[in-house]
Amino acid sequence: MKAGSRLKQVLQKGHFAVTCEMGPPKSAQIQGMLAKARAVKGYVDAVNVTDCQSAVVRLSSLAGAVHLLREGLEPVLQVTCRDRNRIAIQSDLLGAYSLGIRNVLCLTGDHQRFGNHPTAKGVFDLDSVQLVNIVKGFSERRIFANGEPIKEGAPDYFIGAVENPFSGPLELRVLRLEKKIRAGAAFIQTQAVFDLERFKRFMSLVRDRGLDEKCFILAGVIPPKSERAAIFMRDKVPGISVPDDIVTRLRNAADPKQEGIRIAKELISAVQSIEGVSGVHIMAIGWEEVVPQLVSETGLYPRPA
Amino acid sequence: MSSFKPKIIAFCCYNCAYAAADLAGTMRLQYDPCVSVIGVPCTGAIDLTTVLTAFEEGADGVFIAGCLKGECHYKVGNLRALERVKYLKRVLSEAGIDGDRLEMYFLSAAMGSRFAEIAKEMTDRIRGMGPLPLNGCPEEGEGK
Amino acid sequence: MIVAERKPLAEIVAALGKCRKVLVVSCSGCTAVCFTGGAKQAEVLASSIRMHYRVAGVPVNTGTVAVTRQCDREFLQPIEHRLTGVDAVVSLACGVGVQFLAEAFADLWVVPALNTRFAGGRVGTTLWEERCRMCGDCILHLTGGICPVTRCSKSLLNGPCGGAAGEHCEIDSSIPCAWIHIYERLKRAGRLELWQKLQQPKDWSRGNAGGLGRLAREDYSE
């Protein structure tokens, strides 16, 4: 068995962690993704590989994660409950661990209606909390979901989950976070933070319940590319809230891209100063080449060895 | 098409349109004799199947004439009839029959000349459409 | 009850093909209650079929017969005498009734006139909504009487997903988020501890994932 999760070590040593995200291609051609991977190498501690995000068919997250490993990057394997039942998911997780993947992020998954196969049957055999608990069962109790023992080689993943502080009643989100932590989540990546005030209120409730002591929270940051992109996220992406002043800044900017970078850097610095936030998760959505700049210009480069 | 003599059934509410049809007669207003008036206690009492039977048994057009909106003696009978007419238009067009062969009108007992106008309007409309496409094909005995 | 919708006429007549003597069988059970499969709808459908074929220049012979419940063998036997010489029956029952009808008369060609949609009820003048997914393992006592299996678009058992927009489901802003409603109801009842309890993966084998559903009643005898 190969070494454990580096992301886990970085967080446990108390460093402010940096992760980013990559969507595999809608083809079997991996070169483009590898070029982006090379660009961010050394600037991030781990890279999430999305699992058919927005329910669009893409190269599998498992294959994408293995490609990143070969490039010398540490992947975070995203696993959704939308497309696979408990048999397939556990099977993939055994396979992924055998290939050297050490981080897993458990998600429910966007509904298939949003994707390019809206007539598909959604699986949702498990929900994300149950999935976290099953992966926890692998390492803690060495059992499968059915309670059967894993006789040898039980995977010991660094288990992540997501939380969206911007959707529905705030206290409900905190209770849900707590549930995920109790189920076994060791790190949390949040939905993109634009609304800092709400995020601060969320973090204060998180601290009140001592949840920041029980898991590492990485705040999500999306560098907005343009006013249009910001409006699209605000209006069309489920669960993202984009305050008006961000939209206005992008509208009035002479160079919207530079303004987007400025906004992202401000957000990274802002979340860094919030007590209980252990890192940042940059979701550049196709604009990954900006990640090194965001990391170095916010003083987060070089990354700890 | 000038030789075409359409058969039009007018289901008229006794409280308004039927009396209006009477008044039209008293006023000596001319309308085509192809319109046959059938009195009903309220247009809300006209069943879906009654209208379909009219078409199946040879009507080229049907109109239902009820009280003015808000004046129905049973409060909403005429509005229910309107909903049924809307639904039946869809049923007819699904079966390959122009839904405009069926229409709903609202009038009062005093509107004799309006009744004559409606009768003319429907006669012209149905004349323009020609015979009901069913009328070339005989009806088979029902299997009831 | 079972909620069903009428198939388009074109689909029904396409399924009838060359059948010329057709009997439309209504059901006075659920589909009559949701105004799709009752005696009146059977008359309208029979008339539509006749008119459709006559427009095409092909006369057909149609009739209707009402059955109290097509999903009950006892109510099917009495219509046997109506089936003589019939090329096809069009059933206005749910999928259960259509199959019971086909099973009751081995040589009968049966055409479904409805699409069976869900188990639900009427929530507006012309609106029906699903309430039960028939999972075979009811948890409504844990969720304040609101079923997340049915009413959450992802059938989540441990709270809402991250997509809920305000109080609405991410897939349709006219659908309320089931989990936000469950949360509020449990909170009002002072039973939030139920919300906090980790719901283990569900035993879907009691529902449609388990193959043909079957219920043997050993406690019951005629």
XYZ file of C-alpha atoms in Angstrom:
671
model
C 0.000 0.000 0.000
C 1.170 3.465 -0.842
C 1.490 6.360 1.601
C -1.541 8.086 3.096
C -3.157 11.375 2.179
C -0.874 14.363 1.880
C -3.859 16.695 2.126
C -4.600 15.150 5.519
C -1.007 15.742 6.659
C -1.039 19.364 5.520
C -4.261 19.987 7.442
C -3.180 18.061 10.529
C 0.045 20.055 10.703
C -2.061 23.177 10.852
C -1.185 24.597 7.437
C -3.858 26.518 5.551
C -4.678 24.026 2.824
C -5.310 24.788 -0.835
C -7.277 22.502 -3.118
C -8.687 23.107 -6.541
C -11.046 21.358 -8.856
C -10.920 19.851 -12.329
C -13.664 18.536 -14.529
C -12.589 15.649 -16.760
C -13.200 16.063 -20.497
C -16.339 15.091 -22.381
C -14.207 12.694 -24.375
C -11.481 10.090 -23.981
C -8.869 12.763 -24.777
C -7.069 13.598 -21.518
C -4.297 15.930 -22.809
C -6.159 19.157 -22.086
C -6.807 18.189 -18.501
C -3.207 17.095 -18.035
C -1.963 20.473 -19.300
C -4.125 22.170 -16.684
C -2.877 19.733 -14.068
C 0.734 20.593 -14.878
C -0.092 24.291 -14.585
C -1.401 23.944 -11.015
C 1.148 21.371 -9.866
C 2.981 22.599 -6.787
C 0.418 25.332 -6.113
C -2.232 23.139 -4.543
C -2.197 20.303 -2.026
C -4.797 18.253 -3.827
C -7.064 18.428 -6.856
C -10.708 17.368 -6.821
C -11.786 15.374 -9.851
C -15.475 15.878 -10.432
C -17.883 12.995 -11.024
C -19.960 13.920 -14.082
C -20.703 17.350 -12.605
C -24.073 18.831 -13.523
C -25.057 15.301 -14.555
C -23.189 15.625 -17.848
C -21.405 12.513 -19.119
C -17.661 12.977 -18.801
C -14.593 10.826 -18.418
C -14.993 9.058 -15.083
C -13.666 10.702 -11.955
C -11.764 7.525 -11.104
C -9.909 7.502 -14.428
C -9.302 11.257 -14.159
C -7.902 10.843 -10.655
C -5.518 8.121 -11.818
C -4.283 10.400 -14.631
C -3.540 13.083 -12.022
C -1.680 10.587 -9.839
C 0.525 9.689 -12.804
C 1.265 13.398 -13.259
C 2.375 13.548 -9.630
C -0.656 15.394 -8.274
C -2.766 14.251 -5.377
C -6.379 13.726 -6.401
C -9.544 13.989 -4.351
C -11.923 11.485 -5.891
C -15.442 12.890 -6.071
C -18.136 10.247 -5.778
C -21.819 11.009 -6.258
C -24.800 8.868 -5.335
C -26.674 9.768 -8.505
C -25.291 7.191 -10.891
C -24.201 4.235 -8.806
C -25.693 2.036 -6.140
C -23.935 0.814 -3.003
C -22.445 -2.166 -4.860
C -20.842 -0.076 -7.607
C -19.663 2.685 -5.283
C -17.959 0.335 -2.834
C -16.402 -1.526 -5.721
C -15.046 1.717 -7.215
C -13.702 2.777 -3.837
C -11.786 -0.479 -3.427
C -10.411 -0.049 -6.936
C -9.487 3.595 -6.422
C -7.627 2.840 -3.213
C -5.717 0.026 -4.909
C -4.626 2.562 -7.550
C -3.272 4.910 -4.896
C -6.130 7.338 -4.374
C -6.359 8.433 -0.745
C -8.933 11.240 -0.639
C -12.601 10.851 -1.362
C -15.311 13.488 -1.452
C -18.818 12.129 -0.958
C -21.659 13.996 -2.630
C -25.309 13.422 -3.407
C -24.853 14.727 -6.956
C -26.781 17.170 -9.100
C -30.101 15.805 -10.263
C -29.985 14.116 -13.668
C -32.582 16.578 -14.944
C -29.843 19.234 -15.193
C -27.582 17.166 -17.378
C -27.326 15.995 -20.942
C -29.276 12.782 -20.283
C -32.323 14.152 -18.458
C -34.393 11.011 -19.111
C -31.936 8.803 -17.189
C -33.013 6.991 -14.054
C -31.298 8.528 -11.051
C -29.956 5.908 -8.660
C -29.784 7.642 -5.254
C -29.577 4.293 -3.508
C -27.542 6.079 -0.847
C -27.381 9.691 0.217
C -24.127 11.514 0.838
C -24.329 11.093 4.621
C -24.769 7.348 4.279
C -21.912 7.218 1.777
C -19.597 9.038 4.201
C -20.606 6.542 6.872
C -19.880 3.559 4.635
C -16.386 4.863 3.778
C -15.827 5.475 7.485
C -16.896 1.881 8.111
C -14.149 0.687 5.733
C -11.361 2.142 7.853
C -12.839 2.252 11.340
C -14.665 -1.048 11.508
C -13.272 -2.766 8.413
C -16.689 -3.633 7.127
C -18.741 -3.219 3.984
C -22.077 -1.424 4.002
C -23.837 -4.697 4.789
C -21.681 -5.303 7.857
C -19.626 -8.046 6.237
C -15.952 -7.826 7.297
C -13.300 -6.724 4.822
C -10.767 -9.437 5.524
C -7.725 -7.629 4.175
C -6.758 -4.385 2.559
C -9.598 -2.266 3.891
C -9.278 1.218 2.369
C -8.370 4.011 4.759
C -9.552 7.132 2.976
C -9.335 10.736 4.078
C -13.060 11.344 3.902
C -14.552 14.582 2.705
C -18.049 15.892 2.247
C -19.555 19.144 1.065
C -21.784 21.667 2.715
C -23.682 24.576 1.307
C -23.971 27.406 3.838
C -26.031 29.428 1.347
C -29.044 27.207 0.839
C -32.166 27.216 2.977
C -32.279 27.956 6.718
C -28.761 28.511 8.091
C -29.225 26.511 11.298
C -30.385 23.562 9.228
C -27.161 23.622 7.238
C -25.127 23.578 10.438
C -27.122 20.619 11.769
C -26.560 18.839 8.497
C -22.840 19.543 8.676
C -22.843 18.070 12.159
C -24.578 14.984 10.843
C -21.944 14.554 8.151
C -19.167 14.912 10.712
C -20.815 12.357 12.979
C -21.107 10.048 9.978
C -17.338 10.318 9.512
C -16.447 13.349 7.390
C -12.914 14.545 8.235
C -12.906 17.517 5.895
C -15.575 19.674 4.355
C -15.427 21.717 1.185
C -18.108 24.376 1.062
C -20.110 25.767 -1.815
C -18.493 28.885 -3.286
C -18.424 31.802 -0.870
C -19.470 35.142 -2.338
C -21.764 36.213 0.468
C -19.137 36.708 3.193
C -21.630 37.936 5.781
C -23.692 34.781 5.577
C -20.559 32.645 5.587
C -19.349 34.377 8.753
C -22.690 33.717 10.446
C -22.456 30.096 9.338
C -18.929 29.760 10.733
C -19.964 31.322 13.996
C -22.716 28.684 14.406
C -20.163 26.044 13.406
C -17.805 27.255 16.164
C -20.648 27.439 18.697
C -21.210 23.724 18.200
C -17.451 23.017 18.166
C -17.629 21.540 14.701
C -14.475 23.262 13.492
C -12.598 21.209 16.107
C -13.988 17.987 14.695
C -13.223 18.480 11.025
C -11.298 20.683 8.608
C -13.403 23.217 6.758
C -12.204 24.418 3.369
C -14.069 27.431 2.054
C -15.051 27.284 -1.601
C -13.938 30.147 -3.872
C -14.878 30.656 -7.508
C -12.996 33.374 -9.435
C -15.825 35.027 -11.403
C -14.754 35.560 -15.006
C -17.312 38.171 -15.986
C -20.536 39.849 -14.950
C -22.363 37.294 -17.078
C -20.707 34.394 -15.276
C -21.672 35.908 -11.919
C -25.277 36.385 -12.994
C -25.389 32.864 -14.373
C -24.169 31.465 -11.043
C -26.630 33.619 -9.119
C -29.641 32.700 -11.253
C -28.963 29.282 -12.689
C -26.689 27.295 -10.415
C -28.606 25.674 -7.567
C -27.482 26.831 -4.154
C -25.070 29.676 -5.029
C -25.740 33.165 -3.755
C -23.915 36.077 -5.394
C -24.408 39.493 -3.738
C -25.193 42.494 -5.950
C -21.970 44.375 -5.181
C -19.910 41.598 -6.781
C -22.042 41.727 -9.911
C -21.730 45.536 -9.949
C -17.939 45.435 -9.555
C -17.636 43.084 -12.516
C -19.997 45.208 -14.577
C -18.092 48.428 -13.946
C -14.607 46.958 -14.307
C -12.463 47.994 -17.270
C -10.981 44.490 -17.270
C -13.580 42.089 -15.783
C -11.156 39.165 -15.676
C -8.649 41.141 -13.580
C -11.533 42.257 -11.365
C -12.612 38.617 -11.001
C -9.090 37.707 -9.897
C -9.121 40.609 -7.417
C -12.467 39.462 -6.019
C -11.209 35.888 -5.655
C -8.032 37.042 -3.903
C -10.065 39.193 -1.518
C -12.359 36.257 -0.773
C -9.389 33.935 -0.148
C -7.818 36.438 2.255
C -11.165 37.060 3.929
C -11.965 33.408 4.580
C -8.396 32.834 5.748
C -8.989 35.243 8.590
C -12.218 33.545 9.735
C -11.652 31.365 12.768
C -12.304 27.705 12.048
C -11.538 27.843 8.320
C -8.680 25.440 7.580
C -8.202 25.982 3.909
C -9.557 27.111 0.627
C -11.025 25.139 -2.258
C -10.681 26.968 -5.577
C -13.235 26.027 -8.207
C -11.993 27.777 -11.338
C -14.444 25.986 -13.690
C -12.315 25.834 -16.826
C -10.107 28.782 -15.808
C -7.575 26.652 -13.925
C -4.590 28.614 -15.299
C -5.498 31.391 -12.868
C -5.002 29.150 -9.820
C -1.197 29.641 -9.476
C -1.660 33.431 -9.544
C -4.429 33.304 -6.913
C -2.303 31.088 -4.676
C 0.948 33.022 -4.975
C -0.614 36.480 -4.726
C -2.455 35.560 -1.525
C 0.787 34.441 0.124
C -0.123 30.759 0.029
C 2.856 29.802 -2.141
C 5.051 27.816 -1.702
C 2.941 24.950 -0.431
C 4.291 22.938 2.519
C 6.377 19.944 1.446
C -69.948 23.773 -51.935
C -73.066 25.895 -52.515
C -75.253 22.764 -52.523
C -74.025 21.908 -49.008
C -76.822 22.306 -46.460
C -75.202 22.038 -43.060
C -76.958 20.649 -40.042
C -76.327 22.745 -36.970
C -77.549 21.941 -33.490
C -77.995 24.825 -31.049
C -78.264 23.798 -27.412
C -79.995 26.794 -25.825
C -80.685 27.523 -22.195
C -84.402 28.077 -21.489
C -83.601 31.059 -19.301
C -81.893 33.106 -21.982
C -80.836 31.883 -25.419
C -83.961 29.780 -25.972
C -86.131 32.815 -25.239
C -83.834 34.898 -27.446
C -84.372 32.448 -30.284
C -88.134 32.837 -29.714
C -87.790 36.592 -29.739
C -85.819 36.441 -32.983
C -88.805 34.616 -34.465
C -91.290 37.131 -33.099
C -89.123 39.909 -34.516
C -89.271 38.159 -37.904
C -85.467 38.004 -38.056
C -84.164 35.645 -40.708
C -81.634 32.973 -39.958
C -80.870 29.775 -41.781
C -83.341 26.958 -41.126
C -80.408 24.548 -40.879
C -80.056 25.603 -37.233
C -82.116 23.316 -35.000
C -82.697 24.664 -31.520
C -82.838 22.260 -28.592
C -83.830 23.752 -25.252
C -82.037 22.769 -22.071
C -82.717 23.859 -18.471
C -79.133 25.139 -18.148
C -76.095 24.813 -20.423
C -74.309 23.332 -17.398
C -76.607 20.313 -17.780
C -75.231 19.448 -21.231
C -73.164 16.324 -20.958
C -69.944 15.768 -22.891
C -71.434 12.749 -24.584
C -74.547 14.673 -25.674
C -72.391 16.980 -27.774
C -70.303 14.124 -29.170
C -73.491 12.215 -30.041
C -74.755 15.238 -31.950
C -71.642 15.156 -34.117
C -71.652 11.393 -34.477
C -75.298 11.435 -35.546
C -74.911 13.947 -38.314
C -74.435 17.489 -37.012
C -71.874 19.489 -38.987
C -71.671 22.088 -36.253
C -72.882 22.581 -32.701
C -73.192 25.667 -30.600
C -74.155 26.073 -27.016
C -75.790 29.305 -25.969
C -76.072 30.092 -22.288
C -76.733 33.087 -20.089
C -74.420 36.049 -19.870
C -71.493 35.450 -17.525
C -72.636 36.143 -13.988
C -76.322 35.745 -14.890
C -76.627 31.957 -14.827
C -79.668 30.888 -12.815
C -77.548 28.138 -11.326
C -74.643 30.551 -10.723
C -71.904 28.793 -12.723
C -73.670 26.387 -15.091
C -72.693 28.451 -18.123
C -69.062 28.621 -16.987
C -68.978 24.850 -16.584
C -70.395 24.560 -20.098
C -67.598 26.809 -21.347
C -64.983 24.548 -19.718
C -66.608 21.508 -21.339
C -66.633 23.236 -24.710
C -62.912 23.976 -24.391
C -62.253 20.330 -23.504
C -64.494 19.019 -26.295
C -62.721 21.187 -28.858
C -59.555 19.297 -27.960
C -61.342 15.927 -28.072
C -62.717 16.738 -31.529
C -59.435 17.907 -32.961
C -57.679 14.812 -31.561
C -60.160 12.726 -33.561
C -59.475 14.751 -36.719
C -62.420 17.157 -36.527
C -61.920 20.922 -36.471
C -62.662 22.111 -32.924
C -64.211 25.289 -34.334
C -67.232 23.260 -35.365
C -68.218 23.660 -31.721
C -68.700 27.055 -30.069
C -70.006 28.586 -26.869
C -71.979 31.841 -26.739
C -73.422 33.893 -23.916
C -76.547 36.010 -24.298
C -79.690 37.207 -22.525
C -83.387 36.555 -23.238
C -83.698 40.064 -24.716
C -81.006 39.546 -27.347
C -83.154 38.249 -30.209
C -81.134 39.942 -32.906
C -77.874 38.708 -31.363
C -79.244 35.174 -31.552
C -79.993 35.587 -35.258
C -76.476 36.970 -35.712
C -74.900 33.994 -33.912
C -76.966 31.562 -35.964
C -75.742 33.256 -39.145
C -72.153 33.359 -37.894
C -72.138 29.618 -37.167
C -73.920 28.776 -40.441
C -71.344 30.757 -42.412
C -68.494 29.188 -40.476
C -69.714 25.625 -41.013
C -70.533 26.305 -44.674
C -66.944 27.459 -45.076
C -65.657 24.274 -43.474
C -67.809 21.952 -45.521
C -69.494 18.778 -44.345
C -68.259 17.032 -41.217
C -65.631 14.509 -42.337
C -67.638 11.765 -40.550
C -70.624 12.241 -42.771
C -69.100 10.426 -45.712
C -68.517 7.309 -43.636
C -71.486 5.398 -42.264
C -71.725 4.663 -38.617
C -71.469 1.037 -37.620
C -73.920 -0.500 -35.216
C -72.811 -0.076 -31.642
C -71.566 -3.128 -29.885
C -73.492 -2.361 -26.757
C -55.134 6.344 -4.850
C -53.521 5.548 -8.175
C -53.326 8.606 -10.418
C -53.292 8.098 -14.165
C -53.484 10.218 -17.293
C -55.067 9.477 -20.663
C -52.730 8.549 -23.479
C -53.115 10.656 -26.630
C -55.774 9.247 -28.962
C -53.175 8.781 -31.697
C -51.253 6.368 -29.478
C -54.382 4.378 -28.621
C -55.569 4.024 -32.204
C -52.043 3.143 -33.339
C -52.120 0.302 -30.807
C -55.553 -0.765 -32.056
C -54.243 -1.064 -35.598
C -56.650 -3.093 -37.658
C -59.005 -3.993 -34.808
C -62.534 -3.090 -35.893
C -64.675 -4.264 -33.018
C -63.490 -2.541 -29.893
C -64.818 -2.555 -26.353
C -63.801 0.274 -24.036
C -63.695 -0.902 -20.419
C -63.890 1.739 -17.713
C -62.856 1.318 -14.109
C -64.842 2.851 -11.269
C -61.869 2.678 -8.909
C -58.961 5.109 -8.661
C -58.881 6.166 -12.300
C -62.549 7.184 -12.145
C -61.792 9.262 -9.054
C -59.031 11.120 -10.892
C -61.382 11.663 -13.861
C -59.454 9.635 -16.405
C -60.910 6.161 -16.385
C -64.573 6.330 -15.335
C -67.700 5.486 -17.297
C -67.995 8.994 -18.699
C -64.394 9.030 -19.917
C -65.063 5.649 -21.528
C -68.006 7.113 -23.472
C -65.871 10.036 -24.621
C -63.024 7.742 -25.641
C -65.346 5.358 -27.491
C -66.795 8.323 -29.342
C -63.299 9.637 -30.132
C -62.240 6.263 -31.499
C -65.370 6.031 -33.670
C -64.922 9.543 -34.992
C -61.232 9.020 -35.652
C -61.860 5.934 -37.757
C -64.828 7.457 -39.559
C -62.726 10.482 -40.518
C -60.288 7.972 -41.999
C -63.179 6.314 -43.824
C -63.034 3.107 -41.796
C -66.085 2.340 -39.714
C -65.459 0.630 -36.389
C -67.803 -0.896 -33.924
C -67.258 0.271 -30.381
C -69.049 -0.126 -27.127
C -68.363 0.514 -23.487
C -68.700 -1.463 -20.339
C -68.155 -0.370 -16.757
C -66.225 -2.478 -14.266
C -66.295 -1.647 -10.562
C -62.587 -2.385 -10.151
C -60.495 -3.956 -12.869
C -57.900 -5.009 -10.298
C -60.406 -7.457 -8.816
C -61.091 -10.765 -10.564
C -64.602 -10.949 -9.194
C -65.641 -7.851 -11.110
C -64.157 -9.034 -14.405
C -65.991 -12.313 -14.896
C -69.411 -10.627 -15.386
C -68.208 -8.832 -18.554
C -67.287 -12.075 -20.331
C -70.493 -12.071 -22.415
C -69.563 -8.658 -23.829
C -66.298 -9.948 -25.243
C -67.699 -12.208 -27.941
C -66.333 -11.207 -31.329
C -64.350 -8.301 -29.877
C -60.981 -7.695 -31.589
C -59.544 -5.658 -28.745
C -60.492 -4.097 -25.442
C -59.243 -0.682 -24.452
C -58.767 -0.504 -20.706
C -59.178 2.706 -18.761
C -57.705 1.184 -15.619
C -54.217 1.626 -14.150
C -51.504 -0.847 -15.115
C -52.804 -3.219 -12.449
C -56.295 -3.307 -13.932
C -55.011 -3.743 -17.490
C -53.033 -6.787 -16.408
C -55.842 -8.321 -14.387
C -58.073 -7.909 -17.415
C -55.526 -9.597 -19.679
C -55.040 -12.382 -17.144
C -58.760 -12.986 -16.767
C -59.259 -13.551 -20.499
C -56.285 -15.359 -21.985
C -57.164 -14.736 -25.640
C -58.172 -11.128 -25.285
C -56.058 -8.401 -26.901
C -55.789 -5.582 -24.354
C -54.725 -2.000 -25.120
C -53.987 0.415 -22.247
C -55.612 3.817 -22.669
C -53.848 5.378 -19.693
C -50.376 6.038 -18.422
C -50.294 5.169 -14.735
C -48.398 7.968 -13.032
C -48.220 7.597 -9.278
C -49.884 7.019 -5.939
C -51.158 10.368 -4.813
C -54.106 12.628 -4.343
C -55.747 15.776 -5.543
C -54.190 19.024 -4.317
C -55.945 21.507 -6.607
C -58.946 21.643 -8.925
C -56.948 20.145 -11.748
C -53.776 19.097 -9.958
C -52.779 15.737 -8.515
C -49.572 15.099 -6.615
C -47.596 12.022 -5.683
C -47.401 11.067 -2.021
C -46.153 7.490 -1.804
C -43.398 5.617 -3.648
C -44.482 2.291 -2.105
C -41.026 1.578 -0.687
C -42.423 -1.036 1.667
C -40.635 0.397 4.693
C -42.521 3.438 5.941
C -40.594 6.056 7.903
C -43.259 8.772 8.106
C -43.159 8.610 11.916
C -39.585 9.901 11.732
C -40.241 12.682 9.275
C -43.323 14.437 10.580
C -45.663 12.807 8.084
C -43.751 14.092 5.043
C -42.209 11.399 2.845
C -38.663 12.196 1.707
C -38.506 9.097 -0.483
C -41.330 10.498 -2.581
C -41.124 14.225 -2.123
C -37.367 14.771 -2.207
C -36.310 14.514 -5.851
C -33.269 12.507 -4.789
C -35.074 10.451 -2.114
C -32.524 11.580 0.457
C -32.935 10.230 3.977
C -30.603 12.479 5.946
C -31.626 16.009 5.137
C -31.657 18.311 2.128
C -29.058 18.413 -0.607
C -27.066 21.565 -1.234
C -29.115 22.557 -4.227
C -32.276 23.683 -2.472
C -32.943 27.189 -3.740
C -34.580 29.079 -0.913
C -37.292 26.703 0.195
C -37.664 25.013 -3.163
C -36.314 21.940 -4.842
C -33.360 22.460 -7.166
C -35.113 20.698 -10.001
C -38.347 22.688 -9.980
C -39.038 25.943 -8.200
C -42.716 25.010 -7.864
C -41.851 22.013 -5.687
C -41.161 22.754 -2.021
C -38.016 21.195 -0.546
C -39.344 18.193 1.384
C -36.472 18.313 3.861
C -36.950 21.954 4.759
C -40.586 21.128 5.464
C -39.649 18.082 7.503
C -37.162 20.166 9.459
C -39.703 22.862 10.211
C -42.345 20.366 11.210
C -40.026 18.462 13.519
C -38.802 21.722 15.003
C -42.389 22.820 15.694
C -43.071 19.471 17.317
C -39.908 19.754 19.422
C -38.567 16.566 17.897
C -35.443 17.723 16.092
C -33.555 14.786 17.588
C -35.295 12.680 14.932
C -33.721 14.885 12.271
C -30.295 14.450 13.808
C -30.494 10.668 13.856
C -28.388 9.088 11.132
C -30.672 7.135 8.797
C -28.854 4.044 7.584
C -29.027 2.988 3.912
C -32.551 1.921 3.153
C -33.723 -1.600 2.428
C -35.029 -0.954 -1.073
C -35.692 -4.649 -1.586
C -39.099 -4.226 0.046
C -40.092 -1.892 -2.765
C -39.672 -2.156 -6.501
C -35.947 -2.957 -6.278
C -36.829 -6.333 -4.817
C -38.503 -7.851 -7.848
C -42.180 -8.762 -7.980
C -43.961 -7.478 -4.902
C -45.897 -10.152 -3.116
C -47.824 -10.146 0.094
C -48.943 -13.358 1.771
C -51.393 -12.894 4.609
C -51.111 -15.752 7.010
C -53.151 -13.849 9.558
C -56.136 -13.727 7.258
C -58.487 -16.413 6.080
C -61.767 -16.371 4.194
